Structures are given as C-alpha cells and as structure tokens.
mmCIF file of C-alpha atoms in Angstrom:
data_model
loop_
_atom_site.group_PDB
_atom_site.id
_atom_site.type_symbol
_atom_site.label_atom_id
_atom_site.label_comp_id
_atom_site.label_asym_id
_atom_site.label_seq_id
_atom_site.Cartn_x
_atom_site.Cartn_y
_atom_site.Cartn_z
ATOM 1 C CA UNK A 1 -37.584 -23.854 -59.510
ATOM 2 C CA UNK A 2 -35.237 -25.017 -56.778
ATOM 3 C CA UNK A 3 -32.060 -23.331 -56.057
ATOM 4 C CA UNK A 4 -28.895 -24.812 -54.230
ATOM 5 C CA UNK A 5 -26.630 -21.785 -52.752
ATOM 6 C CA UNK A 6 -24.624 -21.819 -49.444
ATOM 7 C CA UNK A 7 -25.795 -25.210 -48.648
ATOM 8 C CA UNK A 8 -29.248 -23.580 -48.291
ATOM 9 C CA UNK A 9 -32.190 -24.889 -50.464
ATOM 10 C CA UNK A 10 -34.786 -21.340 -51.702
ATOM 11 C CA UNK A 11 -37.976 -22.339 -53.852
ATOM 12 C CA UNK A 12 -38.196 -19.593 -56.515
ATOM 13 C CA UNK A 13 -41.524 -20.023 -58.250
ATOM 14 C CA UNK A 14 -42.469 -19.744 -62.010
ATOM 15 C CA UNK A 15 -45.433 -19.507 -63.296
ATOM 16 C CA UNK A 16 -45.094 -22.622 -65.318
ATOM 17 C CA UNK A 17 -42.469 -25.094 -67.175
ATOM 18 C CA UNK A 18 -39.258 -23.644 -67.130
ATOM 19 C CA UNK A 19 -37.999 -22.775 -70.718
ATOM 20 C CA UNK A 20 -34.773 -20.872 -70.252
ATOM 21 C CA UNK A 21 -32.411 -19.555 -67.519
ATOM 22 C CA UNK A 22 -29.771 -17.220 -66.798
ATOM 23 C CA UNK A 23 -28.587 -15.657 -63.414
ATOM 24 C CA UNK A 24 -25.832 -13.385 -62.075
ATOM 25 C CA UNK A 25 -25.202 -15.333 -58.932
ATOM 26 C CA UNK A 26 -27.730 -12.570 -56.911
ATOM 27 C CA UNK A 27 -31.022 -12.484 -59.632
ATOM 28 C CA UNK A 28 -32.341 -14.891 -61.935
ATOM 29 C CA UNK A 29 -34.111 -14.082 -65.023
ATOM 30 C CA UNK A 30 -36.561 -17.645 -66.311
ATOM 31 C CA UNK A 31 -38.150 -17.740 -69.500
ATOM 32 C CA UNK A 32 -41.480 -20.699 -68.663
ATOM 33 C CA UNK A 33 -44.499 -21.497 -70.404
ATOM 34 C CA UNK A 34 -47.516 -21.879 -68.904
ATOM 35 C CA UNK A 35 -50.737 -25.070 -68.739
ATOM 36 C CA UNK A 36 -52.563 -22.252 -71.312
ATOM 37 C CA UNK A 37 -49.283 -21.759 -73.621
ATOM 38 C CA UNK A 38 -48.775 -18.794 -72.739
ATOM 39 C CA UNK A 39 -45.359 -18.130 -72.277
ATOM 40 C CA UNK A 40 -43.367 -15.212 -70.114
ATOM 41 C CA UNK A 41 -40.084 -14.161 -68.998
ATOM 42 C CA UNK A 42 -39.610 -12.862 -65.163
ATOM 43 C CA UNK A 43 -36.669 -11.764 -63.229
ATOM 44 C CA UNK A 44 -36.134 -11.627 -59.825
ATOM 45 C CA UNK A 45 -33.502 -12.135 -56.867
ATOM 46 C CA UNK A 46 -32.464 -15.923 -56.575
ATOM 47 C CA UNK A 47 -34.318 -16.257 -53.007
ATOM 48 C CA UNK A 48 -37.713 -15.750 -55.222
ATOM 49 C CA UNK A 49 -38.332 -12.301 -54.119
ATOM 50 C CA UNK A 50 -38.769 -8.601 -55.921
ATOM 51 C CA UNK A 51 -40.471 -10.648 -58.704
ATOM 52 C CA UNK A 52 -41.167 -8.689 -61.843
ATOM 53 C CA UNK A 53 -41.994 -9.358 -65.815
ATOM 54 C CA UNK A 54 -39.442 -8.346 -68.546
ATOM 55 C CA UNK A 55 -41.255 -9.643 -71.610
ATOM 56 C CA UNK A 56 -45.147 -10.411 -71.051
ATOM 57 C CA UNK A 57 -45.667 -12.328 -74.027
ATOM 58 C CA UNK A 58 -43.860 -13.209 -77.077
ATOM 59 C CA UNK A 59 -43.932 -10.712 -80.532
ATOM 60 C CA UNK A 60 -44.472 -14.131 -82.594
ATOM 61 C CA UNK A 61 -48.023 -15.280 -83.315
ATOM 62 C CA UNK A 62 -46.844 -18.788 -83.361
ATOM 63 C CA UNK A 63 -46.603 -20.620 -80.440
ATOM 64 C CA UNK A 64 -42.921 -20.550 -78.788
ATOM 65 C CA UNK A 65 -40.895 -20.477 -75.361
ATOM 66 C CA UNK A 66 -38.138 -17.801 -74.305
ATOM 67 C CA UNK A 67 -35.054 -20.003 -74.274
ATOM 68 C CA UNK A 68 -31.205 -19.311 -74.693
ATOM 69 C CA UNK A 69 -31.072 -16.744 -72.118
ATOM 70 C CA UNK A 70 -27.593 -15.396 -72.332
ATOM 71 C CA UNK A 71 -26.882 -12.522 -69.406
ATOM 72 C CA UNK A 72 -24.670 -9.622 -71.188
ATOM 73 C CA UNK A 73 -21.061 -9.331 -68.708
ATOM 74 C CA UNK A 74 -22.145 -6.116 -67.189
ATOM 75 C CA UNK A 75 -25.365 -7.552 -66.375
ATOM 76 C CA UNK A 76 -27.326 -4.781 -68.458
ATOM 77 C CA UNK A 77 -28.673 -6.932 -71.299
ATOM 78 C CA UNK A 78 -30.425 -10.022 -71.835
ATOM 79 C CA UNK A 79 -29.982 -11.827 -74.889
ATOM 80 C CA UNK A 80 -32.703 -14.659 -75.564
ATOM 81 C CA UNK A 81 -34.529 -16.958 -78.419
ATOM 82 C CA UNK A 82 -38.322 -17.098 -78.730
ATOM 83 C CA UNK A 83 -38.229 -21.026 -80.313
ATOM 84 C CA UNK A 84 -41.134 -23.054 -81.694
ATOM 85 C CA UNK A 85 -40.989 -26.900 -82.072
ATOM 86 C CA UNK A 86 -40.336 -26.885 -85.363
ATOM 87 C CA UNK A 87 -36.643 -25.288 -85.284
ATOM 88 C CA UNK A 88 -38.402 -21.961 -85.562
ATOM 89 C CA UNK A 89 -35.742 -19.342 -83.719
ATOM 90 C CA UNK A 90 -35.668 -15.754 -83.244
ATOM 91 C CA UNK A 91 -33.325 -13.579 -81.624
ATOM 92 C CA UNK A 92 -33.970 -10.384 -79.193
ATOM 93 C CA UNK A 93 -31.770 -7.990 -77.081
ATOM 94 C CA UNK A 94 -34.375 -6.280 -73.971
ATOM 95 C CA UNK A 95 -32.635 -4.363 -71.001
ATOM 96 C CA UNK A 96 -31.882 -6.809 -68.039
ATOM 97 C CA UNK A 97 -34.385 -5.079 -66.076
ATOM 98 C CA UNK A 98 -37.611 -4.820 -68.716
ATOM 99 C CA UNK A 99 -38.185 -2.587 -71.630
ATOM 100 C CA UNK A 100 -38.838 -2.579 -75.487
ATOM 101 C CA UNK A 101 -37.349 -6.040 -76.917
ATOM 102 C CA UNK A 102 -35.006 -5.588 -80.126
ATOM 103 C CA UNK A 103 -35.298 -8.306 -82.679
ATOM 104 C CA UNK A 104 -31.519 -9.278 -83.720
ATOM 105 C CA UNK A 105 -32.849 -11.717 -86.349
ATOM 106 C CA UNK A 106 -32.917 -11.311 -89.785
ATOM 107 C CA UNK A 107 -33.343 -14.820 -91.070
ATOM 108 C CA UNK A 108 -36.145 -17.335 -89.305
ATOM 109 C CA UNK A 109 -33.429 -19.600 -87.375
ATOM 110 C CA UNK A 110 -30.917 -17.794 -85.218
ATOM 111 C CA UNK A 111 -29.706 -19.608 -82.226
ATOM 112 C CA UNK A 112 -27.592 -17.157 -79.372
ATOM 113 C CA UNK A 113 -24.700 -18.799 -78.199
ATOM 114 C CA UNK A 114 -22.659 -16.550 -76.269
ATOM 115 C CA UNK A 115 -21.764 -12.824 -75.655
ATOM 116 C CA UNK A 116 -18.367 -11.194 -76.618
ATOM 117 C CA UNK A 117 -15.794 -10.603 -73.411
ATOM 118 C CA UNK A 118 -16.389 -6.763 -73.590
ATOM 119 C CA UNK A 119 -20.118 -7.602 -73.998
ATOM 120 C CA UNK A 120 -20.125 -5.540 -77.046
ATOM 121 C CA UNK A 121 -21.675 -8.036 -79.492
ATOM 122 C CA UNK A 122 -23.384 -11.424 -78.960
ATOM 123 C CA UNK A 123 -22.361 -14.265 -81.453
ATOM 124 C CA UNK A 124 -25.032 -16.633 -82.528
ATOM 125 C CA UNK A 125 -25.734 -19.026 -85.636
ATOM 126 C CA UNK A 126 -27.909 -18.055 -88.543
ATOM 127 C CA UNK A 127 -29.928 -21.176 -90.481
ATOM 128 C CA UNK A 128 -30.284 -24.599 -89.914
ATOM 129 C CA UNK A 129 -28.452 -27.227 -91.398
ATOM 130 C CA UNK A 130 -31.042 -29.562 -89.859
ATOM 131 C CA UNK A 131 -33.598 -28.211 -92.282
ATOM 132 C CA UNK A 132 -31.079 -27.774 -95.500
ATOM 133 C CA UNK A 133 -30.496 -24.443 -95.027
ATOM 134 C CA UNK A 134 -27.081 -22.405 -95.530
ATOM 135 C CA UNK A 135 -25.223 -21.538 -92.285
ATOM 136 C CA UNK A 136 -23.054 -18.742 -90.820
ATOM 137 C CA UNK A 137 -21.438 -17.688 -87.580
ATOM 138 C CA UNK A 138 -22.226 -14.235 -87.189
ATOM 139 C CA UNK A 139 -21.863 -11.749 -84.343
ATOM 140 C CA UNK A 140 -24.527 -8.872 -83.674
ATOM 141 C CA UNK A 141 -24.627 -5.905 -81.312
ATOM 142 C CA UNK A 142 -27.648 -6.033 -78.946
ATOM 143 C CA UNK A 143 -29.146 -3.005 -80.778
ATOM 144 C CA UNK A 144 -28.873 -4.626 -83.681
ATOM 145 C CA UNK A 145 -26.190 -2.720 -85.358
ATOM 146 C CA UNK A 146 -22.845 -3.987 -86.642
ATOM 147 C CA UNK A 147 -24.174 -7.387 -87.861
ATOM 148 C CA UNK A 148 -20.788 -9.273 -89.073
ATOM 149 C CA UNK A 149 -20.482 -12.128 -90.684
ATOM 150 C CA UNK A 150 -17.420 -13.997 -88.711
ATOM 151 C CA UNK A 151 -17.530 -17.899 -90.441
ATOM 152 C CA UNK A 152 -19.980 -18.938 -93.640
ATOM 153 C CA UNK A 153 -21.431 -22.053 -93.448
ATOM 154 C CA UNK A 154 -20.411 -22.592 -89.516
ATOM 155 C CA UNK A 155 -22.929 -23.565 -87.962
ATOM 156 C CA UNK A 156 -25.735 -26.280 -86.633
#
C-alpha cells in the first residue's frame, strides 16, 4: 500500500489484497486477504512501522474480507464488516489496538456506515434490498447494547 503525506511517498506493506482501510492521519489499520484466502486485519503507523495484528482471522467459516473499517472519533474503536461475495455482511466492534471482537449483527446483512459525533453509537443498515429483504437504519453501541431502530425500511 502506498501512502502520499508531506509530499513524501512511504510503502506500507500488507500481507495481501487490500480489503478495507481506515487511518487517523498517524496509524493505519488494513483489512487484506491473502493468495491462500486467508484474510487479516493489521494496524500500524502510516510509515509501515510498529506492525501488529488486531483480528487474525475471521469468526465466519465462510470465506470473507474485513471491509468497512470505520475508526471510532476518539480513536479507541474500530468498527468493521467481515463480507462474502454473495452480500453476506456482518458487523464487529474490537478495541483499536487488538482484543476480543464483538459481533454487532443480529441479522446476516449489516453494512457500517458511519459513527455518531460523540462516538457513542455507530449507525449502519440492516438487510438487503438487493436480495428482497426488509430494511432499516439502525444505530448500535460498539458493545452491542442500545440497538435502536432510527428509520424502517431505509436502507440499500
């Protein structure tokens, strides 16, 4: 992955196809998938040093990617969707820095799409009108408590 800051060029590398991003300006956090199919997601500063894994591998048995990383405000959380190629989507909440993963899904599609101001909640939509299921706008905290719906039938 190549990054463009202060008119400098820094090679950050993955260990495969890049699947999702997110950064703070000073770390990045990359979801990729590897030439097995395995699939990761890493953090690290945006210079490609201090390296580390958040989530080794993902909790599904089918074969996905980590995409829709969404940073929380304060930096603390990372919101992010394991997704398969067939619309599958499932949410999680894991500390910025690594740790235990919470699953914020309670229906097979949920797509993240962006974090409240106070970085309280994260709104995302539930369902797939794609596939001819029902929709909603809904809003979650990322330890899965105080699941609201905000808007039935909005949605993809």
């Amino acid at each position: 992955m190549a990054v463009w800051r202060g008119g400098a060029l820094s090679v950050v590398p993955t260990p495969g196809t890049v699947t999702g991003l997110a950064t703070d300006g000073a770390s990045v956090w990359c979801g990729s998938l590897a030439a097995d199919g395995s699939a990761s997601l890493c953090t690290g500063a945006i210079d490609g040093t201090g390296k580390r894994v958040v989530v080794a591998a993902p909790e599904s048995t089918r074969a996905v990617t980590f995409s829709d990383l969404l940073l929380s405000p304060d930096g603390s959380q990372l919101v992010f969707a394991e997704q398969g190629d067939d619309g599958y989507s499932r949410m999680f909440a894991v500390p910025a820095g690594g740790g235990s993963a919470t699953e914020l899904s309670v229906r097979r599609d949920c797509y993240p799409l962006r974090w409240t101001a106070d970085g309280a909640s994260v709104f995302f939509v539930e369902g797939n009108a794609f596939q001819g299921e029902p929709t909603a706008l809904m809003r979650v905290a990322p330890s899965g408590a105080s699941r609201r719906l905000l808007v039935d039938g909005g949605g993809l």
